[in-house]
mmCIF file of C-alpha atoms in Angstrom:
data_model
loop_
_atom_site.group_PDB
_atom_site.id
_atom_site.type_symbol
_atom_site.label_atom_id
_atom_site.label_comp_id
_atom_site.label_asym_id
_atom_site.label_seq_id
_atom_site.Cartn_x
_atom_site.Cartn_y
_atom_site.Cartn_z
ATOM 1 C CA UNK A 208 -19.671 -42.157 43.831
ATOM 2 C CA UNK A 209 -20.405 -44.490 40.626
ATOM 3 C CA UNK A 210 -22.315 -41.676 39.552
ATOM 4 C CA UNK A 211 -19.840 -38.695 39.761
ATOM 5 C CA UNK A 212 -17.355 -41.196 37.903
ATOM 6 C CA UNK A 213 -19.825 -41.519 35.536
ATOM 7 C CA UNK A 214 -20.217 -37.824 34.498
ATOM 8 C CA UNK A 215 -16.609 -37.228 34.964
ATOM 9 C CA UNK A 216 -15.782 -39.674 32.224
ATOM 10 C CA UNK A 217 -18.606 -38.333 30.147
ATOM 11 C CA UNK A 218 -16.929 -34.569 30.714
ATOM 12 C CA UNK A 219 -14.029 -35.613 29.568
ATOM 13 C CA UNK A 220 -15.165 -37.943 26.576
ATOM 14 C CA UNK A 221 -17.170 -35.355 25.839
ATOM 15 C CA UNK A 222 -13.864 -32.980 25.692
ATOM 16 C CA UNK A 223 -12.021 -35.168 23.255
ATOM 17 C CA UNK A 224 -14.773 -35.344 21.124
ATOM 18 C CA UNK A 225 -15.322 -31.725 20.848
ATOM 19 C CA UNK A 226 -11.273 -31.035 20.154
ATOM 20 C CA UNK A 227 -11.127 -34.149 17.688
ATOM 21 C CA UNK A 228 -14.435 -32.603 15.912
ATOM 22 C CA UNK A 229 -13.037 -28.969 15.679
ATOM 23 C CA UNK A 230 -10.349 -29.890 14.386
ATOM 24 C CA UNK A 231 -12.076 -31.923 11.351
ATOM 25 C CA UNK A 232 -13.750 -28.954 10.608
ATOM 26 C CA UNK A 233 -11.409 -26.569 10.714
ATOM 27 C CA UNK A 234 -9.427 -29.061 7.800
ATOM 28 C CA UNK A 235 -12.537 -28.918 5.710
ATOM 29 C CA UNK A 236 -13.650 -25.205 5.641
ATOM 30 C CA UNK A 237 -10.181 -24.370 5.130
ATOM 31 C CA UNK A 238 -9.622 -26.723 2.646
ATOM 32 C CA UNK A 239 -12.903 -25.268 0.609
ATOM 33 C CA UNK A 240 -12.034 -21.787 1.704
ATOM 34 C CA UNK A 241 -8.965 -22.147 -0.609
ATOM 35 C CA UNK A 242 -10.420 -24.115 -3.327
ATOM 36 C CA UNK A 243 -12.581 -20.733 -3.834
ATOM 37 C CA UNK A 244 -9.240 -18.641 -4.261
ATOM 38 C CA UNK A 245 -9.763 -17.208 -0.699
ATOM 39 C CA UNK A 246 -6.120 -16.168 0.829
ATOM 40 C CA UNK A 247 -4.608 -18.024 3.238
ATOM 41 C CA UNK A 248 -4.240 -15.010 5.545
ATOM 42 C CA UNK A 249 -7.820 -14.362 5.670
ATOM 43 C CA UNK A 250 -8.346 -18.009 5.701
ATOM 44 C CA UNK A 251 -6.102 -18.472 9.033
ATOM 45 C CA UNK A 252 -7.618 -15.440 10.612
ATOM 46 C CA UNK A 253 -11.349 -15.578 10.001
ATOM 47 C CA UNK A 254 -12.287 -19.472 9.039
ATOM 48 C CA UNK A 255 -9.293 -21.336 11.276
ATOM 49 C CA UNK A 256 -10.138 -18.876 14.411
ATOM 50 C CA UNK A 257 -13.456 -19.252 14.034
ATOM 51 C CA UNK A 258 -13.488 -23.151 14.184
ATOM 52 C CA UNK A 259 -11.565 -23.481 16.810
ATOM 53 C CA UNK A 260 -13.796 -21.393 19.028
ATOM 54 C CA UNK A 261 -16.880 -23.695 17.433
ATOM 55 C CA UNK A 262 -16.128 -25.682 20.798
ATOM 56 C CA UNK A 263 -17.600 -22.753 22.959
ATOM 57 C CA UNK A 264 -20.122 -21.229 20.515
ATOM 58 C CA UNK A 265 -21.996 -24.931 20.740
ATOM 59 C CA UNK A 266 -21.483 -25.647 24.465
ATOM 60 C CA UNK A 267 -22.894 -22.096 25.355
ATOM 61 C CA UNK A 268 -25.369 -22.288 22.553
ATOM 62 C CA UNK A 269 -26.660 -25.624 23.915
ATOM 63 C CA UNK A 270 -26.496 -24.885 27.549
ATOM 64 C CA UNK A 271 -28.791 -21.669 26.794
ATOM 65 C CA UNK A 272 -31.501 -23.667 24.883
ATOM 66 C CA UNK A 273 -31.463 -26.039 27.944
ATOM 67 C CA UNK A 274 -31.986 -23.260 30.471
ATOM 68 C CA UNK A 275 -28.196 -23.030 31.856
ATOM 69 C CA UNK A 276 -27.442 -19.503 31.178
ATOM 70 C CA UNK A 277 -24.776 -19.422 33.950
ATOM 71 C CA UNK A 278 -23.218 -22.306 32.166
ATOM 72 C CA UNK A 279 -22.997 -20.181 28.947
ATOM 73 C CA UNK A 280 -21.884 -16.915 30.328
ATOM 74 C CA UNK A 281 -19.162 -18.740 32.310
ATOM 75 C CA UNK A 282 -17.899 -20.458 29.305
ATOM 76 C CA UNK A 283 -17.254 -17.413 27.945
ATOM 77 C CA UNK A 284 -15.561 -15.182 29.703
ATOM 78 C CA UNK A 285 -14.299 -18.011 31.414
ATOM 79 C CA UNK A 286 -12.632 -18.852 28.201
ATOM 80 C CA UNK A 287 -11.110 -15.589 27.642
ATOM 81 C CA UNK A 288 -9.798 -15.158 31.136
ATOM 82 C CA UNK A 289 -8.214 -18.876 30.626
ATOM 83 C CA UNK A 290 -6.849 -17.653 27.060
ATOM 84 C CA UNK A 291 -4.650 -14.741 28.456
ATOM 85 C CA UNK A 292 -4.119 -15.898 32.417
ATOM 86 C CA UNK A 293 -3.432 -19.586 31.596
ATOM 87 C CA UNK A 294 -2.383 -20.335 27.626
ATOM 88 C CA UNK A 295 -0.478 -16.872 27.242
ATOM 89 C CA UNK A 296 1.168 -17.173 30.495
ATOM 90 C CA UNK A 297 2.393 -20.609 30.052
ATOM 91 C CA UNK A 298 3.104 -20.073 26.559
ATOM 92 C CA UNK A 299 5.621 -17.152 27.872
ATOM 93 C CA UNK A 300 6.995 -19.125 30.521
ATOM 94 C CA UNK A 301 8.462 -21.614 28.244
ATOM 95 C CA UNK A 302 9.632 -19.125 25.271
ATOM 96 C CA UNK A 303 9.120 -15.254 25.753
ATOM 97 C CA UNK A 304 6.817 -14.320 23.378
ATOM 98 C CA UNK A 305 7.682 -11.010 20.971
ATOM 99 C CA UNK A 306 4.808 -8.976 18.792
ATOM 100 C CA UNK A 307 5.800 -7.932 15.572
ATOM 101 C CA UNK A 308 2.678 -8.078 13.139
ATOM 102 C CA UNK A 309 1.620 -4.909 12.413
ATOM 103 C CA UNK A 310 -2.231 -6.654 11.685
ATOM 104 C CA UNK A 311 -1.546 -8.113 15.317
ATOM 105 C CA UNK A 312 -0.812 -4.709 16.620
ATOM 106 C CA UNK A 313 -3.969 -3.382 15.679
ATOM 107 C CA UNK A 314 -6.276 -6.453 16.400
ATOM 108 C CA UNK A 315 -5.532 -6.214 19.948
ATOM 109 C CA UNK A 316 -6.992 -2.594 20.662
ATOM 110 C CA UNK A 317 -10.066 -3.631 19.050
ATOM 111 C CA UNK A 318 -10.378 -6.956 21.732
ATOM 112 C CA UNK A 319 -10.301 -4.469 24.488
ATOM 113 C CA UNK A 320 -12.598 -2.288 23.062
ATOM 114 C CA UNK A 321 -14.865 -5.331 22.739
ATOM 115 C CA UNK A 322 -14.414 -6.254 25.966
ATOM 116 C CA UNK A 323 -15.575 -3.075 27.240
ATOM 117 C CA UNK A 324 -18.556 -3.032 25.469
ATOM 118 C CA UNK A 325 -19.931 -6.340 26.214
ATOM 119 C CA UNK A 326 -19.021 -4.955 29.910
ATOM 120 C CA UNK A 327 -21.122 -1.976 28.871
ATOM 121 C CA UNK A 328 -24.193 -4.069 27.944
ATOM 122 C CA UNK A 329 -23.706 -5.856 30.753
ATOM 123 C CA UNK A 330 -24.132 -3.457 33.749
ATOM 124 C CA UNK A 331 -28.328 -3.841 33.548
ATOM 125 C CA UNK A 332 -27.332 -7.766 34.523
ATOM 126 C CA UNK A 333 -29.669 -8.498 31.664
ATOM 127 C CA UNK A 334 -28.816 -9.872 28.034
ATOM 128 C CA UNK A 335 -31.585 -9.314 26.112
ATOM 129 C CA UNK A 336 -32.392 -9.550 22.622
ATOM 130 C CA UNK A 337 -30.924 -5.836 21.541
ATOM 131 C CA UNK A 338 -27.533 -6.861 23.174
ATOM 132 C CA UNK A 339 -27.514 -10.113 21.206
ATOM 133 C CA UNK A 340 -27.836 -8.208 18.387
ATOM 134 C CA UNK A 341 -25.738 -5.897 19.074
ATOM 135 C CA UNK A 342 -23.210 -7.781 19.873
ATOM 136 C CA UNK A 343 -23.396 -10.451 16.961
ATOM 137 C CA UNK A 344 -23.481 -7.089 14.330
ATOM 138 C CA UNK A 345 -20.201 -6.682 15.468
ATOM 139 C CA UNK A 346 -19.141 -10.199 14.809
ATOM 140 C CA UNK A 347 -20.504 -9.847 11.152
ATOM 141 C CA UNK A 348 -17.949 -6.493 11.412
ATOM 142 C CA UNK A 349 -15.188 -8.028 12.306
ATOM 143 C CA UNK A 350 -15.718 -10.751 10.052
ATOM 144 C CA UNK A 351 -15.776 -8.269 7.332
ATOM 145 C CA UNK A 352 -12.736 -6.756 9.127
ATOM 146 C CA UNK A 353 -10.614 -9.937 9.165
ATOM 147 C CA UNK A 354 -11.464 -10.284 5.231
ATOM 148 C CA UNK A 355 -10.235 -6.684 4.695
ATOM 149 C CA UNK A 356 -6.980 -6.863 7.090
ATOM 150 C CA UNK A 357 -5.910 -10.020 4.880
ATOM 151 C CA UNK A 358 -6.163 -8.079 1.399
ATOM 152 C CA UNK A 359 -4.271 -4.997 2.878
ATOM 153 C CA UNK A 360 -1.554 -7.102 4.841
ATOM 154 C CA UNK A 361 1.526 -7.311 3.197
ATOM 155 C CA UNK A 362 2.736 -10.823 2.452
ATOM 156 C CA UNK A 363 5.905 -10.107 4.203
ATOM 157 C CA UNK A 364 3.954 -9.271 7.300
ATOM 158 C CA UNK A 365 5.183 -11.896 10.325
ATOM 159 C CA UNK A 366 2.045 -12.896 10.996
ATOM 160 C CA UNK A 367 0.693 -13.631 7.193
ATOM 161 C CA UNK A 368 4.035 -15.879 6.860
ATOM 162 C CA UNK A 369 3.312 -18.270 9.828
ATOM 163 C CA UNK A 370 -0.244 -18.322 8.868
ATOM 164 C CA UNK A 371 0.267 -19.466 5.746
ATOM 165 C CA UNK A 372 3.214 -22.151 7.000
ATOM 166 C CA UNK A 373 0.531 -23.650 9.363
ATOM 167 C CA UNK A 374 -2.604 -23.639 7.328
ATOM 168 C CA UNK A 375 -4.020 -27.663 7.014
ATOM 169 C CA UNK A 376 -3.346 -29.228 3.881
ATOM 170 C CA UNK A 377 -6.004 -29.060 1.015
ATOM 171 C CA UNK A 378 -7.737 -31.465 -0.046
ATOM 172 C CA UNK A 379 -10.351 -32.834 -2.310
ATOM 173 C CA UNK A 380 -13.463 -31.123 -2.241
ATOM 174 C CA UNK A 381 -15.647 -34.317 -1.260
ATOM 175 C CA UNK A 382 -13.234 -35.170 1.206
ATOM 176 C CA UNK A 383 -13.269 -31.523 2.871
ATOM 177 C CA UNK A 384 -17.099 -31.319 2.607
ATOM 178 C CA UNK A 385 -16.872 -34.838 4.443
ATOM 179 C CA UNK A 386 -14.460 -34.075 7.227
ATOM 180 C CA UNK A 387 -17.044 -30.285 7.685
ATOM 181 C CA UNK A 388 -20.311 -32.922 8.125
ATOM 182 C CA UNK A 389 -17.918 -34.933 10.518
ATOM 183 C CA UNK A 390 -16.420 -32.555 12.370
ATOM 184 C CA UNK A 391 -19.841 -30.480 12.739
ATOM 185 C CA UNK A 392 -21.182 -33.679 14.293
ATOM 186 C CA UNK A 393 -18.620 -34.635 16.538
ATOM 187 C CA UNK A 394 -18.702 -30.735 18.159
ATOM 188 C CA UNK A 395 -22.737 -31.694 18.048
ATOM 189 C CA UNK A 396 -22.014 -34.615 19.869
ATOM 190 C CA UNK A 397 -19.147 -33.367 22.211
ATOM 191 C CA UNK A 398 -21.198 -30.555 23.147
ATOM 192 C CA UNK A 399 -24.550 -31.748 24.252
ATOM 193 C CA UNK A 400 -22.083 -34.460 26.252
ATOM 194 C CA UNK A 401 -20.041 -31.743 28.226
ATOM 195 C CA UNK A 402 -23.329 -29.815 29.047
ATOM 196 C CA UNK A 403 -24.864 -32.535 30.504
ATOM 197 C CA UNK A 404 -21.930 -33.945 32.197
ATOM 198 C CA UNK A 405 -21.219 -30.136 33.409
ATOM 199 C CA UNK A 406 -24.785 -29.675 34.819
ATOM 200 C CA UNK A 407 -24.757 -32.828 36.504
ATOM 201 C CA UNK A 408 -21.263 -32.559 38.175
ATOM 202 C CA UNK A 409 -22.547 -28.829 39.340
ATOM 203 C CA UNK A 410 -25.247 -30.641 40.860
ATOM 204 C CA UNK A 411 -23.033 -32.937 42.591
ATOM 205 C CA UNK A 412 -20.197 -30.807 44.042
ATOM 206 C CA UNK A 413 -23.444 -28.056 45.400
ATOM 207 C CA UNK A 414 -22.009 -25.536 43.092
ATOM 208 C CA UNK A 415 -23.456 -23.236 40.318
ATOM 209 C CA UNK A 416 -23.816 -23.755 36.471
ATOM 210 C CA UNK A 417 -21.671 -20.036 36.405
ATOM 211 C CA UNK A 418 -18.777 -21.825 38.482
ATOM 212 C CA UNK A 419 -18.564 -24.655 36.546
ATOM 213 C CA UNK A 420 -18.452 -22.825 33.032
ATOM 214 C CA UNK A 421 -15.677 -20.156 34.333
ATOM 215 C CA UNK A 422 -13.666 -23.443 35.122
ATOM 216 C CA UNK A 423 -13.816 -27.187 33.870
ATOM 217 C CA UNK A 424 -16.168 -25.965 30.740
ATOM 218 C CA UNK A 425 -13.886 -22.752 30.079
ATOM 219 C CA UNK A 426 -10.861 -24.823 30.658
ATOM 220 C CA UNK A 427 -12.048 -28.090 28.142
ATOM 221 C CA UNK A 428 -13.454 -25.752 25.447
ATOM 222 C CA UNK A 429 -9.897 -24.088 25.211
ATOM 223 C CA UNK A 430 -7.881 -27.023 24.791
ATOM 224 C CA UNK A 431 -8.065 -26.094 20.925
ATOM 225 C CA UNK A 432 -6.437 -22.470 21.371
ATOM 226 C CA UNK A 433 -3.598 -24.511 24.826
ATOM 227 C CA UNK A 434 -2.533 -26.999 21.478
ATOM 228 C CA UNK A 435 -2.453 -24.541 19.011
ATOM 229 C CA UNK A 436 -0.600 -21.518 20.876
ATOM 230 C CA UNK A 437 2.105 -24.295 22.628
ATOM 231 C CA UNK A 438 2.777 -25.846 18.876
ATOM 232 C CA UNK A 439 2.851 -22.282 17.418
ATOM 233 C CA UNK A 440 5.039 -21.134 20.610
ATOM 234 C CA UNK A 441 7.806 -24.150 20.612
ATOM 235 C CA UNK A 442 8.170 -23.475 16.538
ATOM 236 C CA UNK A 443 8.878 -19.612 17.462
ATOM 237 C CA UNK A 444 5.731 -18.582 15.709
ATOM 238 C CA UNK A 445 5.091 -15.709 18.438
ATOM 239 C CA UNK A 446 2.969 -13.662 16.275
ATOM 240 C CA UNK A 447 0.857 -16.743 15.538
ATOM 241 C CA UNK A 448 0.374 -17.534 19.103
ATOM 242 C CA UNK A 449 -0.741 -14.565 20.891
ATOM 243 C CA UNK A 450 -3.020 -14.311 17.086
ATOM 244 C CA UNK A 451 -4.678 -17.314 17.807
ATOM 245 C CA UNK A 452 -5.738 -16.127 21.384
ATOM 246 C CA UNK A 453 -6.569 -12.684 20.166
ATOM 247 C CA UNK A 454 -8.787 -13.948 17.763
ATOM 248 C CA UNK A 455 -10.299 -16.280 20.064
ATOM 249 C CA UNK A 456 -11.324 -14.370 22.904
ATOM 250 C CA UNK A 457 -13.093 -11.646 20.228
ATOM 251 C CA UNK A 458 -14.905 -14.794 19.006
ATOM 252 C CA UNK A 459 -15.827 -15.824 22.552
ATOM 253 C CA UNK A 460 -17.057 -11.885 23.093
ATOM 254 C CA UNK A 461 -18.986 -11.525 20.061
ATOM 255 C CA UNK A 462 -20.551 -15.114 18.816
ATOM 256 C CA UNK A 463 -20.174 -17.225 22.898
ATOM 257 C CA UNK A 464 -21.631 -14.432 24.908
ATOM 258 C CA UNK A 465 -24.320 -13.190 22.143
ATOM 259 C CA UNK A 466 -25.455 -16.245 20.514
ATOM 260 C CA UNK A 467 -26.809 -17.761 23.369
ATOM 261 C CA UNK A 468 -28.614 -14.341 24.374
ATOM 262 C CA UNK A 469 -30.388 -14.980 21.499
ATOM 263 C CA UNK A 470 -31.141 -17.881 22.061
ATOM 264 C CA UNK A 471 -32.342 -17.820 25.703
ATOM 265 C CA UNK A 472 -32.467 -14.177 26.823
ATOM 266 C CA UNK A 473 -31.837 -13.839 30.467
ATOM 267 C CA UNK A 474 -30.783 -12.109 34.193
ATOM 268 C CA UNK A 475 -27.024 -12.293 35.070
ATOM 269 C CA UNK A 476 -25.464 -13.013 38.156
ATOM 270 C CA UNK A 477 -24.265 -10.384 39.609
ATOM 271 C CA UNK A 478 -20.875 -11.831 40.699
ATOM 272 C CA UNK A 479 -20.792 -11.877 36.476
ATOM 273 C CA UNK A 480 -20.474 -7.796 36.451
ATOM 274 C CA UNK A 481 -18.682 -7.451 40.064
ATOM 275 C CA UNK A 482 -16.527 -10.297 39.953
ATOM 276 C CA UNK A 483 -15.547 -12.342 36.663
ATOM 277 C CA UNK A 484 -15.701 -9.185 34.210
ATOM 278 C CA UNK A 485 -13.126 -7.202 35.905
ATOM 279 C CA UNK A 486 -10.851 -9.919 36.259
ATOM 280 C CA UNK A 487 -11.581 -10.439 32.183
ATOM 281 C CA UNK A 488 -10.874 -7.070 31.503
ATOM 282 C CA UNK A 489 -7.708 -6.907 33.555
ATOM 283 C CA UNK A 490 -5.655 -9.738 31.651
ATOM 284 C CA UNK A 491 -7.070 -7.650 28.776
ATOM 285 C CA UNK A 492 -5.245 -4.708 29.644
ATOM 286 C CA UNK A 493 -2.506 -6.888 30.567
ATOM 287 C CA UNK A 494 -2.080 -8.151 27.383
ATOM 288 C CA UNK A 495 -2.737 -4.606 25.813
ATOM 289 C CA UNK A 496 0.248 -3.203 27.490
ATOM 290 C CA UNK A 497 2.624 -6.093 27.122
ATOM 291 C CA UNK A 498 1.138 -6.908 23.473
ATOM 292 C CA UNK A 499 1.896 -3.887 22.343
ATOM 293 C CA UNK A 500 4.846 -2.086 23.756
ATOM 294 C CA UNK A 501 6.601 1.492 23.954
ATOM 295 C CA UNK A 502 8.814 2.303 21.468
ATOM 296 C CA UNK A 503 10.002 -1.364 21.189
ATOM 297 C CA UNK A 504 8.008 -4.092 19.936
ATOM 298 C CA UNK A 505 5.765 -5.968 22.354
ATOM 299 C CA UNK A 506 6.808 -8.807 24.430
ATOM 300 C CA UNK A 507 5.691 -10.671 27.254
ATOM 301 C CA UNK A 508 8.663 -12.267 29.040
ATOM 302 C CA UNK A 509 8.955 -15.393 31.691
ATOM 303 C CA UNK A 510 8.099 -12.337 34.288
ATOM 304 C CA UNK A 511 5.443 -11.590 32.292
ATOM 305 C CA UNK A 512 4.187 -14.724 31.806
ATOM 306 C CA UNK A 513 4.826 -15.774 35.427
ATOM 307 C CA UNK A 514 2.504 -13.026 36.818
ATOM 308 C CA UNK A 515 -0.669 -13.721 33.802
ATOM 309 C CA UNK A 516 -0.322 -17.452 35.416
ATOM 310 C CA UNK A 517 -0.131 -15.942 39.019
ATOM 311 C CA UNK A 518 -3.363 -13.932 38.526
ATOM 312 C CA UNK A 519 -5.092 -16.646 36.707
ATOM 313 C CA UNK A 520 -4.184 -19.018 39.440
ATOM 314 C CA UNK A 521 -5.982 -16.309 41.766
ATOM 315 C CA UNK A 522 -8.408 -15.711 40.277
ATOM 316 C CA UNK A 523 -9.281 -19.561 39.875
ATOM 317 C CA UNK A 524 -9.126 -19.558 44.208
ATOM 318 C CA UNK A 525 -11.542 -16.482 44.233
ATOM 319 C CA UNK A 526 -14.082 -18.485 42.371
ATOM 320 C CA UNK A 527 -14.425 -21.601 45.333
ATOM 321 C CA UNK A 528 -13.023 -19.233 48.072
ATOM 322 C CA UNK A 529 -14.059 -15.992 47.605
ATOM 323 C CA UNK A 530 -12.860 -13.138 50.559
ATOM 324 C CA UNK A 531 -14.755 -10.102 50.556
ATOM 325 C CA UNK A 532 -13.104 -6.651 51.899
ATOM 326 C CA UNK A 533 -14.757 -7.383 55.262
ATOM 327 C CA UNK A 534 -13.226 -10.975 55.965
ATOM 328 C CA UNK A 535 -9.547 -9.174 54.484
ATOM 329 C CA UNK A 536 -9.000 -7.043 57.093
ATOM 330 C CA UNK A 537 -10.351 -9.119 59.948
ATOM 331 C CA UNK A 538 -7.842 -11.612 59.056
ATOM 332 C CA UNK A 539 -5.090 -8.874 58.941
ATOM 333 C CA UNK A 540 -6.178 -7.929 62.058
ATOM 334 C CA UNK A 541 -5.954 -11.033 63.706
ATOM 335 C CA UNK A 542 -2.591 -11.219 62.438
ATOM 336 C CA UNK A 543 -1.276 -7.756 63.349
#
């Protein structure tokens, strides 16, 4: 029992440390990112999003080089699936949430074609080197696409407004080169602590490294993206919300699930094809179709928002309780 205390505390030390080192690094590359003249837009987009999915790039970049694959696969689309089911549903819940960035509007397509290609590359159940690759050209791609979308959006663009409002403040460049060292170390630090801490409670509780990642590891990685969507939400900054968790699950997709491919190729579980990448690709689509609309804008009401939290909440019971088709209708049976 000392034990399982033990690595429970670690877990979650190992949680604030990661958040708290993010964070520092986010403030410094963004801070250098506009001492070089780079726009804030681009800056918010590419730099800001990627920092604050640092958290799951190391954890799933460490677990790999330790032999956890499951760990790192689970962090990732565990991630995404917490992102949309969890973050954008609770996020909706408390203020309905309306789309009107027309950089927004075509950044969420481009997730679910993602999506369906990692799916794609996926359906061997083995991540190889050629997927990694694959997969991490089109990170360099979207990178490049980010850069572009900030030059050609218009400053009067929704999204480029509260991007710019909510950038961190510049400072000094020793000071920012600091707080990147810092920060860089503290998501070292927090990393190796929650994969070890992870592993070991995985161990206790019987269960797989792939469990654990699609939910304690997915969930503590993502408290970056839960702050950051919930600030941007309760200051009306819809745009900036659903951005953040747009641009975060495409990070998870194309730098969390490749990077540690490359590091470690390796089999999948099949539950990963059968299982947790439909569910991924469903709050996808779900966000597709409420994200983007009809005629009208896209929003995602308190309905809306009620039903992404239902589903995650499911899905989360599927994971520890799973019910084939078999067990379904024997239990409706016994009941009819």
């Amino acid at each position: 029992m000392i034990g399982l205390w033990i690595d429970a505390t670690a877990l979650v030390g190992g949680f604030a440390v990661l958040v708290f080192g993010a964070d520092r690094f986010v403030l410094g590359a963004a801070s250098i990112a506009r001492h070089l003249g780079i726009s804030a837009l681009v800056v918010g987009l590419a730099i800001v999003g990627f920092g604050t999915s640092a958290p799951e790039m190391l954890v799933s970049s460490i677990a790999a080089w330790h032999g956890n694959t499951g760990l790192a696969v689970g962090n990732a689309l565990g991630s995404n699936i917490a992102n949309i089911g969890l973050i954008m549903g609770v996020s909706a819940l408390l203020v309905p949430v309306t789309v009107h960035s027309r950089a927004l509007r075509r950044e969420i397509p481009l997730l679910l074609t993602t999506c369906l290609l990692a799916y794609g590359l996926s359906l061997d159940l083995r991540l190889d080197y050629v997927d990694g690759s694959v997969l991490l050209a089109g990170l360099i791609m979207f990178l490049l696409w980010l850069v572009w979308q900030g030059r050609q959006t218009s400053a009067d663009d929704p999204l480029a407004e509260e991007v710019e409002s909510e950038l961190p403040p510049i400072t000094s460049l020793p000071k920012s080169w600091f707080w990147i060292f810092f920060g860089l170390a503290g998501l070292l630090l927090g990393s190796r602590t929650v994969v070890w801490a992870a592993v070991e409670l995985a161990h206790h509780f019987g269960v797989s490294d792939l469990i654990i990642g699609l939910t304690i590891v997915a969930l503590g990685t993502s408290l970056p993206e839960l702050a950051a969507s919930l600030a941007s939400i309760l200051r009306k900054e819809d745009d900036l919300a659903i951005g953040n968790i747009v641009g975060s699950n495409m990070f998870n997709i194309l730098a969390v699930y490749s990077i540690p491919t490359l590091v470690h190729p390796h089999w999948l579980e099949k539950e990963v094809v059968e299982r947790d990448f439909p569910w991924m690709l469903g709050f996808t689509v779900a966000l597709f179709l409420l994200g983007l609309g009809w005629r009208n804008p896209g929003r995602i009401g308190r309905l809306g928002g009620l039903l992404l939290l239902a589903g995650f909440c499911a899905y989360q019971y599927s994971l520890y309780f799973p019910l084939d088709l078999n067990t379904i209708l024997q239990l409706l049976n016994q009941k009819s």
